PDB file of C-alpha atoms in Angstrom:
ATOM      1  CA  MET I   1      99.322  96.824 127.652  1.00  0.00           C
ATOM      2  CA  ILE I   2      98.876  97.423 123.938  1.00  0.00           C
ATOM      3  CA  ASN I   3     101.554  95.603 121.981  1.00  0.00           C
ATOM      4  CA  LYS I   4     100.934  95.046 118.262  1.00  0.00           C
ATOM      5  CA  ILE I   5     104.390  93.658 117.498  1.00  0.00           C
ATOM      6  CA  ALA I   6     104.023  90.217 115.892  1.00  0.00           C
ATOM      7  CA  ARG I   7     106.662  87.560 116.479  1.00  0.00           C
ATOM      8  CA  SER I   8     106.810  86.652 112.795  1.00  0.00           C
ATOM      9  CA  VAL I   9     105.228  87.236 109.417  1.00  0.00           C
ATOM     10  CA  ALA I  10     103.414  83.907 109.738  1.00  0.00           C
ATOM     11  CA  ASP I  11     101.882  84.931 113.067  1.00  0.00           C
ATOM     12  CA  ALA I  12     100.778  88.285 111.669  1.00  0.00           C
ATOM     13  CA  LEU I  13      99.015  86.647 108.711  1.00  0.00           C
ATOM     14  CA  THR I  14      97.089  84.155 110.801  1.00  0.00           C
ATOM     15  CA  GLY I  15      93.369  84.251 110.138  1.00  0.00           C
ATOM     16  CA  ILE I  16      93.296  85.520 106.548  1.00  0.00           C
ATOM     17  CA  GLN I  17      90.428  83.601 104.980  1.00  0.00           C
ATOM     18  CA  ASP I  18      89.799  82.200 101.516  1.00  0.00           C
ATOM     19  CA  GLY I  19      87.911  84.743  99.422  1.00  0.00           C
ATOM     20  CA  ALA I  20      89.309  87.738 101.298  1.00  0.00           C
ATOM     21  CA  THR I  21      89.860  91.123  99.676  1.00  0.00           C
ATOM     22  CA  VAL I  22      93.518  92.014 100.226  1.00  0.00           C
ATOM     23  CA  LEU I  23      94.789  95.570  99.711  1.00  0.00           C
ATOM     24  CA  ILE I  24      98.521  95.518  98.965  1.00  0.00           C
ATOM     25  CA  GLY I  25     100.533  98.733  99.115  1.00  0.00           C
ATOM     26  CA  GLY I  26     103.328  99.693  96.785  1.00  0.00           C
ATOM     27  CA  PHE I  27     103.967 101.377  93.472  1.00  0.00           C
ATOM     28  CA  GLY I  28     105.982  98.985  91.354  1.00  0.00           C
ATOM     29  CA  THR I  29     108.743  97.971  93.761  1.00  0.00           C
ATOM     30  CA  ALA I  30     108.502 101.138  95.893  1.00  0.00           C
ATOM     31  CA  GLY I  31     106.889 100.252  99.199  1.00  0.00           C
ATOM     32  CA  ILE I  32     105.797  96.772  98.156  1.00  0.00           C
ATOM     33  CA  PRO I  33     105.476  94.554 101.275  1.00  0.00           C
ATOM     34  CA  GLY I  34     107.348  91.634  99.723  1.00  0.00           C
ATOM     35  CA  GLU I  35     107.827  89.700 102.956  1.00  0.00           C
ATOM     36  CA  LEU I  36     104.097  89.807 103.695  1.00  0.00           C
ATOM     37  CA  ILE I  37     103.220  88.687 100.158  1.00  0.00           C
ATOM     38  CA  ASP I  38     105.665  85.776 100.411  1.00  0.00           C
ATOM     39  CA  GLY I  39     104.106  84.934 103.755  1.00  0.00           C
ATOM     40  CA  LEU I  40     100.639  84.984 102.222  1.00  0.00           C
ATOM     41  CA  VAL I  41     101.783  82.492  99.595  1.00  0.00           C
ATOM     42  CA  GLU I  42     102.964  80.221 102.406  1.00  0.00           C
ATOM     43  CA  GLN I  43      99.820  80.843 104.465  1.00  0.00           C
ATOM     44  CA  GLY I  44      97.687  79.350 101.706  1.00  0.00           C
ATOM     45  CA  ALA I  45      94.591  81.555 101.494  1.00  0.00           C
ATOM     46  CA  LYS I  46      93.039  81.294  98.020  1.00  0.00           C
ATOM     47  CA  ASP I  47      90.277  82.760  95.855  1.00  0.00           C
ATOM     48  CA  LEU I  48      91.532  86.205  96.828  1.00  0.00           C
ATOM     49  CA  THR I  49      90.615  89.594  95.412  1.00  0.00           C
ATOM     50  CA  VAL I  50      93.801  91.671  95.359  1.00  0.00           C
ATOM     51  CA  VAL I  51      93.935  95.455  95.078  1.00  0.00           C
ATOM     52  CA  ASN I  52      97.273  96.951  94.032  1.00  0.00           C
ATOM     53  CA  ASN I  53      98.630  99.638  91.757  1.00  0.00           C
ATOM     54  CA  ASN I  54      99.787  97.018  89.242  1.00  0.00           C
ATOM     55  CA  ALA I  55      99.615  93.275  88.597  1.00  0.00           C
ATOM     56  CA  GLY I  56     103.094  92.256  89.664  1.00  0.00           C
ATOM     57  CA  ASN I  57     106.646  92.467  88.361  1.00  0.00           C
ATOM     58  CA  GLY I  58     108.707  89.510  87.208  1.00  0.00           C
ATOM     59  CA  GLU I  59     107.903  86.364  89.155  1.00  0.00           C
ATOM     60  CA  THR I  60     108.408  87.566  92.726  1.00  0.00           C
ATOM     61  CA  GLY I  61     106.156  89.345  95.209  1.00  0.00           C
ATOM     62  CA  LEU I  62     102.674  89.900  93.861  1.00  0.00           C
ATOM     63  CA  ALA I  63     103.515  87.982  90.685  1.00  0.00           C
ATOM     64  CA  ALA I  64     104.426  84.974  92.821  1.00  0.00           C
ATOM     65  CA  LEU I  65     101.047  85.150  94.558  1.00  0.00           C
ATOM     66  CA  LEU I  66      99.340  85.172  91.156  1.00  0.00           C
ATOM     67  CA  LYS I  67     101.520  82.346  89.878  1.00  0.00           C
ATOM     68  CA  ALA I  68     100.568  80.235  92.904  1.00  0.00           C
ATOM     69  CA  GLY I  69      96.946  80.418  91.737  1.00  0.00           C
ATOM     70  CA  ARG I  70      95.697  82.183  94.875  1.00  0.00           C
ATOM     71  CA  VAL I  71      94.111  85.213  93.208  1.00  0.00           C
ATOM     72  CA  ARG I  72      90.650  85.111  91.638  1.00  0.00           C
ATOM     73  CA  LYS I  73      90.434  88.820  90.778  1.00  0.00           C
ATOM     74  CA  ILE I  74      92.785  91.774  90.679  1.00  0.00           C
ATOM     75  CA  ILE I  75      91.781  95.441  90.843  1.00  0.00           C
ATOM     76  CA  CYS I  76      94.574  97.691  89.600  1.00  0.00           C
ATOM     77  CA  SER I  77      95.611 100.568  87.356  1.00  0.00           C
ATOM     78  CA  PHE I  78      98.607  99.165  85.460  1.00  0.00           C
ATOM     79  CA  PRO I  79      98.186  95.441  84.757  1.00  0.00           C
ATOM     80  CA  ARG I  80     100.759  95.258  81.969  1.00  0.00           C
ATOM     81  CA  GLN I  81     104.439  96.158  82.166  1.00  0.00           C
ATOM     82  CA  ALA I  82     107.429  94.768  80.306  1.00  0.00           C
ATOM     83  CA  ASP I  83     107.782  92.100  83.014  1.00  0.00           C
ATOM     84  CA  SER I  84     104.121  91.275  83.707  1.00  0.00           C
ATOM     85  CA  GLN I  85     104.298  87.860  82.066  1.00  0.00           C
ATOM     86  CA  VAL I  86     102.625  86.039  84.970  1.00  0.00           C
ATOM     87  CA  PHE I  87      99.522  88.202  84.873  1.00  0.00           C
ATOM     88  CA  ASP I  88      99.462  88.192  81.067  1.00  0.00           C
ATOM     89  CA  GLY I  89      99.428  84.416  80.938  1.00  0.00           C
ATOM     90  CA  LEU I  90      96.702  84.068  83.545  1.00  0.00           C
ATOM     91  CA  TYR I  91      94.499  86.750  82.000  1.00  0.00           C
ATOM     92  CA  ARG I  92      94.801  85.465  78.444  1.00  0.00           C
ATOM     93  CA  SER I  93      93.877  81.959  79.606  1.00  0.00           C
ATOM     94  CA  GLY I  94      90.848  83.214  81.538  1.00  0.00           C
ATOM     95  CA  LYS I  95      92.239  82.217  84.929  1.00  0.00           C
ATOM     96  CA  ILE I  96      92.035  85.646  86.551  1.00  0.00           C
ATOM     97  CA  GLU I  97      89.495  88.479  86.478  1.00  0.00           C
ATOM     98  CA  LEU I  98      90.649  92.062  85.990  1.00  0.00           C
ATOM     99  CA  GLU I  99      88.964  95.279  87.087  1.00  0.00           C
ATOM    100  CA  LEU I 100      90.881  98.152  85.510  1.00  0.00           C
ATOM    101  CA  VAL I 101      90.640 101.414  87.475  1.00  0.00           C
ATOM    102  CA  PRO I 102      92.354 104.730  86.663  1.00  0.00           C
ATOM    103  CA  GLN I 103      95.007 105.391  89.303  1.00  0.00           C
ATOM    104  CA  GLY I 104      93.427 108.500  90.803  1.00  0.00           C
ATOM    105  CA  ASN I 105      90.062 106.755  90.991  1.00  0.00           C
ATOM    106  CA  LEU I 106      91.712 103.755  92.630  1.00  0.00           C
ATOM    107  CA  ALA I 107      93.315 105.860  95.347  1.00  0.00           C
ATOM    108  CA  GLU I 108      90.111 107.813  95.963  1.00  0.00           C
ATOM    109  CA  ARG I 109      87.925 104.691  96.081  1.00  0.00           C
ATOM    110  CA  ILE I 110      90.207 103.266  98.757  1.00  0.00           C
ATOM    111  CA  ARG I 111      90.324 106.565 100.637  1.00  0.00           C
ATOM    112  CA  ALA I 112      86.520 106.810 100.496  1.00  0.00           C
ATOM    113  CA  ALA I 113      86.233 103.431 102.193  1.00  0.00           C
ATOM    114  CA  GLY I 114      88.379 104.627 105.083  1.00  0.00           C
ATOM    115  CA  ALA I 115      86.536 107.941 105.326  1.00  0.00           C
ATOM    116  CA  GLY I 116      83.095 106.340 105.430  1.00  0.00           C
ATOM    117  CA  ILE I 117      81.970 107.814 102.099  1.00  0.00           C
ATOM    118  CA  GLY I 118      79.246 105.746 100.462  1.00  0.00           C
ATOM    119  CA  ALA I 119      80.036 106.775  96.869  1.00  0.00           C
ATOM    120  CA  PHE I 120      81.320 109.763  94.919  1.00  0.00           C
ATOM    121  CA  TYR I 121      81.242 111.223  91.425  1.00  0.00           C
ATOM    122  CA  CYS I 122      84.452 111.468  89.374  1.00  0.00           C
ATOM    123  CA  PRO I 123      84.917 112.720  85.788  1.00  0.00           C
ATOM    124  CA  THR I 124      87.734 110.280  84.944  1.00  0.00           C
ATOM    125  CA  GLY I 125      86.559 107.503  82.651  1.00  0.00           C
ATOM    126  CA  TYR I 126      83.341 109.172  81.501  1.00  0.00           C
ATOM    127  CA  GLY I 127      82.465 108.207  77.935  1.00  0.00           C
ATOM    128  CA  THR I 128      84.881 105.264  77.911  1.00  0.00           C
ATOM    129  CA  GLN I 129      84.552 101.531  78.472  1.00  0.00           C
ATOM    130  CA  LEU I 130      85.902 102.022  81.984  1.00  0.00           C
ATOM    131  CA  ALA I 131      82.644 103.708  82.950  1.00  0.00           C
ATOM    132  CA  GLY I 132      80.718 100.568  82.044  1.00  0.00           C
ATOM    133  CA  ASP I 133      77.033 100.849  82.874  1.00  0.00           C
ATOM    134  CA  ARG I 134      77.506 102.861  86.045  1.00  0.00           C
ATOM    135  CA  GLU I 135      75.365 105.866  86.846  1.00  0.00           C
ATOM    136  CA  THR I 136      76.493 109.182  85.380  1.00  0.00           C
ATOM    137  CA  ARG I 137      75.501 112.729  86.218  1.00  0.00           C
ATOM    138  CA  GLU I 138      76.162 116.211  84.881  1.00  0.00           C
ATOM    139  CA  ILE I 139      77.339 118.671  87.550  1.00  0.00           C
ATOM    140  CA  ASP I 140      78.073 122.291  86.608  1.00  0.00           C
ATOM    141  CA  GLY I 141      78.370 121.285  82.967  1.00  0.00           C
ATOM    142  CA  VAL I 142      80.795 118.425  83.592  1.00  0.00           C
ATOM    143  CA  GLN I 143      79.905 114.744  83.191  1.00  0.00           C
ATOM    144  CA  TYR I 144      80.749 112.460  86.115  1.00  0.00           C
ATOM    145  CA  VAL I 145      80.719 108.719  86.805  1.00  0.00           C
ATOM    146  CA  LEU I 146      79.524 107.286  90.103  1.00  0.00           C
ATOM    147  CA  GLU I 147      82.333 105.417  91.875  1.00  0.00           C
ATOM    148  CA  TYR I 148      82.044 103.139  94.906  1.00  0.00           C
ATOM    149  CA  PRO I 149      84.567 102.642  97.723  1.00  0.00           C
ATOM    150  CA  ILE I 150      86.898  99.656  97.896  1.00  0.00           C
ATOM    151  CA  HIS I 151      86.905  98.027 101.325  1.00  0.00           C
ATOM    152  CA  GLY I 152      89.527  95.492 102.351  1.00  0.00           C
ATOM    153  CA  ASP I 153      89.371  92.549 104.686  1.00  0.00           C
ATOM    154  CA  VAL I 154      93.098  92.987 105.204  1.00  0.00           C
ATOM    155  CA  ALA I 155      95.769  95.480 104.126  1.00  0.00           C
ATOM    156  CA  LEU I 156      99.410  94.509 103.690  1.00  0.00           C
ATOM    157  CA  ILE I 157     101.648  97.577 103.772  1.00  0.00           C
ATOM    158  CA  LYS I 158     105.284  98.539 104.255  1.00  0.00           C
ATOM    159  CA  ALA I 159     106.491 101.383 106.461  1.00  0.00           C
ATOM    160  CA  GLU I 160     109.886 102.626 107.621  1.00  0.00           C
ATOM    161  CA  ARG I 161     109.449 102.754 111.395  1.00  0.00           C
ATOM    162  CA  GLY I 162     106.758 101.835 113.879  1.00  0.00           C
ATOM    163  CA  ASP I 163     106.124 101.376 117.580  1.00  0.00           C
ATOM    164  CA  ARG I 164     104.235  98.821 119.655  1.00  0.00           C
ATOM    165  CA  TRP I 165     101.035 100.860 119.397  1.00  0.00           C
ATOM    166  CA  GLY I 166     101.172 100.543 115.600  1.00  0.00           C
ATOM    167  CA  ASN I 167     102.025 104.159 114.758  1.00  0.00           C
ATOM    168  CA  LEU I 168     103.806 104.240 111.394  1.00  0.00           C
ATOM    169  CA  VAL I 169     106.319 106.485 109.637  1.00  0.00           C
ATOM    170  CA  TYR I 170     107.071 105.979 105.928  1.00  0.00           C
ATOM    171  CA  ARG I 171     110.078 106.615 103.701  1.00  0.00           C
ATOM    172  CA  LYS I 172     109.502 108.961 100.772  1.00  0.00           C
ATOM    173  CA  ALA I 173     107.657 107.379  97.811  1.00  0.00           C
ATOM    174  CA  ALA I 174     107.241 104.117  99.752  1.00  0.00           C
ATOM    175  CA  ARG I 175     104.359 105.930 101.443  1.00  0.00           C
ATOM    176  CA  ASN I 176     102.126 105.769  98.309  1.00  0.00           C
ATOM    177  CA  PHE I 177      99.002 103.628  98.961  1.00  0.00           C
ATOM    178  CA  GLY I 178      99.825 102.502 102.498  1.00  0.00           C
ATOM    179  CA  PRO I 179      98.003 105.209 104.501  1.00  0.00           C
ATOM    180  CA  VAL I 180      94.667 104.962 102.658  1.00  0.00           C
ATOM    181  CA  MET I 181      94.771 101.161 102.563  1.00  0.00           C
ATOM    182  CA  ALA I 182      95.337 101.018 106.317  1.00  0.00           C
ATOM    183  CA  MET I 183      92.208 103.091 106.866  1.00  0.00           C
ATOM    184  CA  ALA I 184      90.095 101.081 104.404  1.00  0.00           C
ATOM    185  CA  SER I 185      90.676  97.609 105.865  1.00  0.00           C
ATOM    186  CA  LYS I 186      89.287  95.592 108.731  1.00  0.00           C
ATOM    187  CA  LYS I 187      92.815  94.433 109.581  1.00  0.00           C
ATOM    188  CA  THR I 188      96.101  96.112 108.698  1.00  0.00           C
ATOM    189  CA  ILE I 189      99.456  94.355 108.853  1.00  0.00           C
ATOM    190  CA  ALA I 190     102.586  96.463 108.388  1.00  0.00           C
ATOM    191  CA  THR I 191     106.257  95.645 108.075  1.00  0.00           C
ATOM    192  CA  VAL I 192     108.828  98.094 109.413  1.00  0.00           C
ATOM    193  CA  HIS I 193     112.615  98.210 109.433  1.00  0.00           C
ATOM    194  CA  ASP I 194     112.872  99.730 112.894  1.00  0.00           C
ATOM    195  CA  ILE I 195     110.810  99.390 116.070  1.00  0.00           C
ATOM    196  CA  ALA I 196     110.861 102.672 117.968  1.00  0.00           C
ATOM    197  CA  GLU I 197     110.443 102.987 121.703  1.00  0.00           C
ATOM    198  CA  LEU I 198     106.987 104.215 122.583  1.00  0.00           C
ATOM    199  CA  GLY I 199     106.906 108.011 122.641  1.00  0.00           C
ATOM    200  CA  THR I 200     110.057 108.519 120.573  1.00  0.00           C
ATOM    201  CA  LEU I 201     108.346 108.924 117.193  1.00  0.00           C
ATOM    202  CA  ASP I 202     107.753 112.590 116.433  1.00  0.00           C
ATOM    203  CA  PRO I 203     103.935 112.959 116.312  1.00  0.00           C
ATOM    204  CA  GLU I 204     104.342 115.343 113.374  1.00  0.00           C
ATOM    205  CA  THR I 205     105.918 112.573 111.285  1.00  0.00           C
ATOM    206  CA  ILE I 206     103.398 109.825 112.069  1.00  0.00           C
ATOM    207  CA  VAL I 207     101.346 109.314 108.912  1.00  0.00           C
ATOM    208  CA  THR I 208      99.298 106.266 109.925  1.00  0.00           C
ATOM    209  CA  PRO I 209      98.120 106.348 113.563  1.00  0.00           C
ATOM    210  CA  GLY I 210      98.123 103.068 115.419  1.00  0.00           C
ATOM    211  CA  ILE I 211      94.331 102.971 115.601  1.00  0.00           C
ATOM    212  CA  PHE I 212      94.372 101.779 111.968  1.00  0.00           C
ATOM    213  CA  VAL I 213      97.082  99.132 112.468  1.00  0.00           C
ATOM    214  CA  HIS I 214      96.650  95.696 114.014  1.00  0.00           C
ATOM    215  CA  GLN I 215     100.010  93.966 113.557  1.00  0.00           C
ATOM    216  CA  VAL I 216     103.566  95.220 113.050  1.00  0.00           C
ATOM    217  CA  VAL I 217     106.431  92.978 111.927  1.00  0.00           C
ATOM    218  CA  ARG I 218     110.067  94.023 111.862  1.00  0.00           C
ATOM    219  CA  ILE I 219     111.998  93.007 108.730  1.00  0.00           C
ATOM    220  CA  GLU I 220     115.595  93.430 107.610  1.00  0.00           C
ATOM    221  CA  ARG I 221     116.644  96.003 105.044  1.00  0.00           C
ATOM    222  CA  VAL I 222     117.335  94.475 101.642  1.00  0.00           C
ATOM    223  CA  ALA I 223     117.972  95.879  98.180  1.00  0.00           C
ATOM    224  CA  THR I 224     115.055  95.921  95.756  1.00  0.00           C
ATOM    225  CA  GLN I 225     115.039  95.634  91.979  1.00  0.00           C
ATOM    226  CA  ALA I 226     114.842  99.415  91.752  1.00  0.00           C
ATOM    227  CA  GLY I 227     117.731 100.008  94.166  1.00  0.00           C
ATOM    228  CA  GLY I 228     116.005 100.895  97.416  1.00  0.00           C
ATOM    229  CA  PHE I 229     117.884 100.172 100.610  1.00  0.00           C
ATOM    230  CA  LYS I 230     121.345  98.708 100.261  1.00  0.00           C
ATOM    231  CA  THR I 231     122.698  95.992 102.479  1.00  0.00           C
ATOM    232  CA  ALA I 232     125.671  96.920 104.621  1.00  0.00           C
ATOM    233  CA  ALA I 233     128.990  96.874 102.772  1.00  0.00           C
TER     234      ALA I 233
END
């Protein structure tokens, strides 16, 4: 019987190795798998390459993972916000490597990994420092830069509901990077607020099929910095 429900966050994170590439869903605080990130800090894996939309907010979640000294390199689109002091300090002192990727390119590079695409041409970044020394090509009068997929050893994502087969349903903007990251990784771990009985999820609402998910952990609903879910009054 297929049952991907993990007993705890710690159990779900077992086996993540030093040097792993970890894809972490979320856009700011929307859809960030905070419980899994906290669990990764406790788990102890180090020398990680982390892929996320930004480089952490405040000193919790992803910022806490950076502050713990577990991240060697971060690949993201928005490394600096008003509250990105942890990343700023590490980067300015040469303790973390940054690969800056335009957001659309980032999403497509992750999607390409899941779709089995070896590389693709994209116009974004041409003629700028972001293009680096990568191959360029003119197609129909437009200049393009060759981009390569981003594969993950593990993806940490947050969904709204799931079942024991690993099928996932998301809530609004919390969907963001989760679906493509699940497809691009060797192992996907997802948190959900509700575990649905098998067969009760409407197939038309399932965004990430269970074939891409390896572990599901139920977590409580809590308020986020941006509002999010509210605890019961």
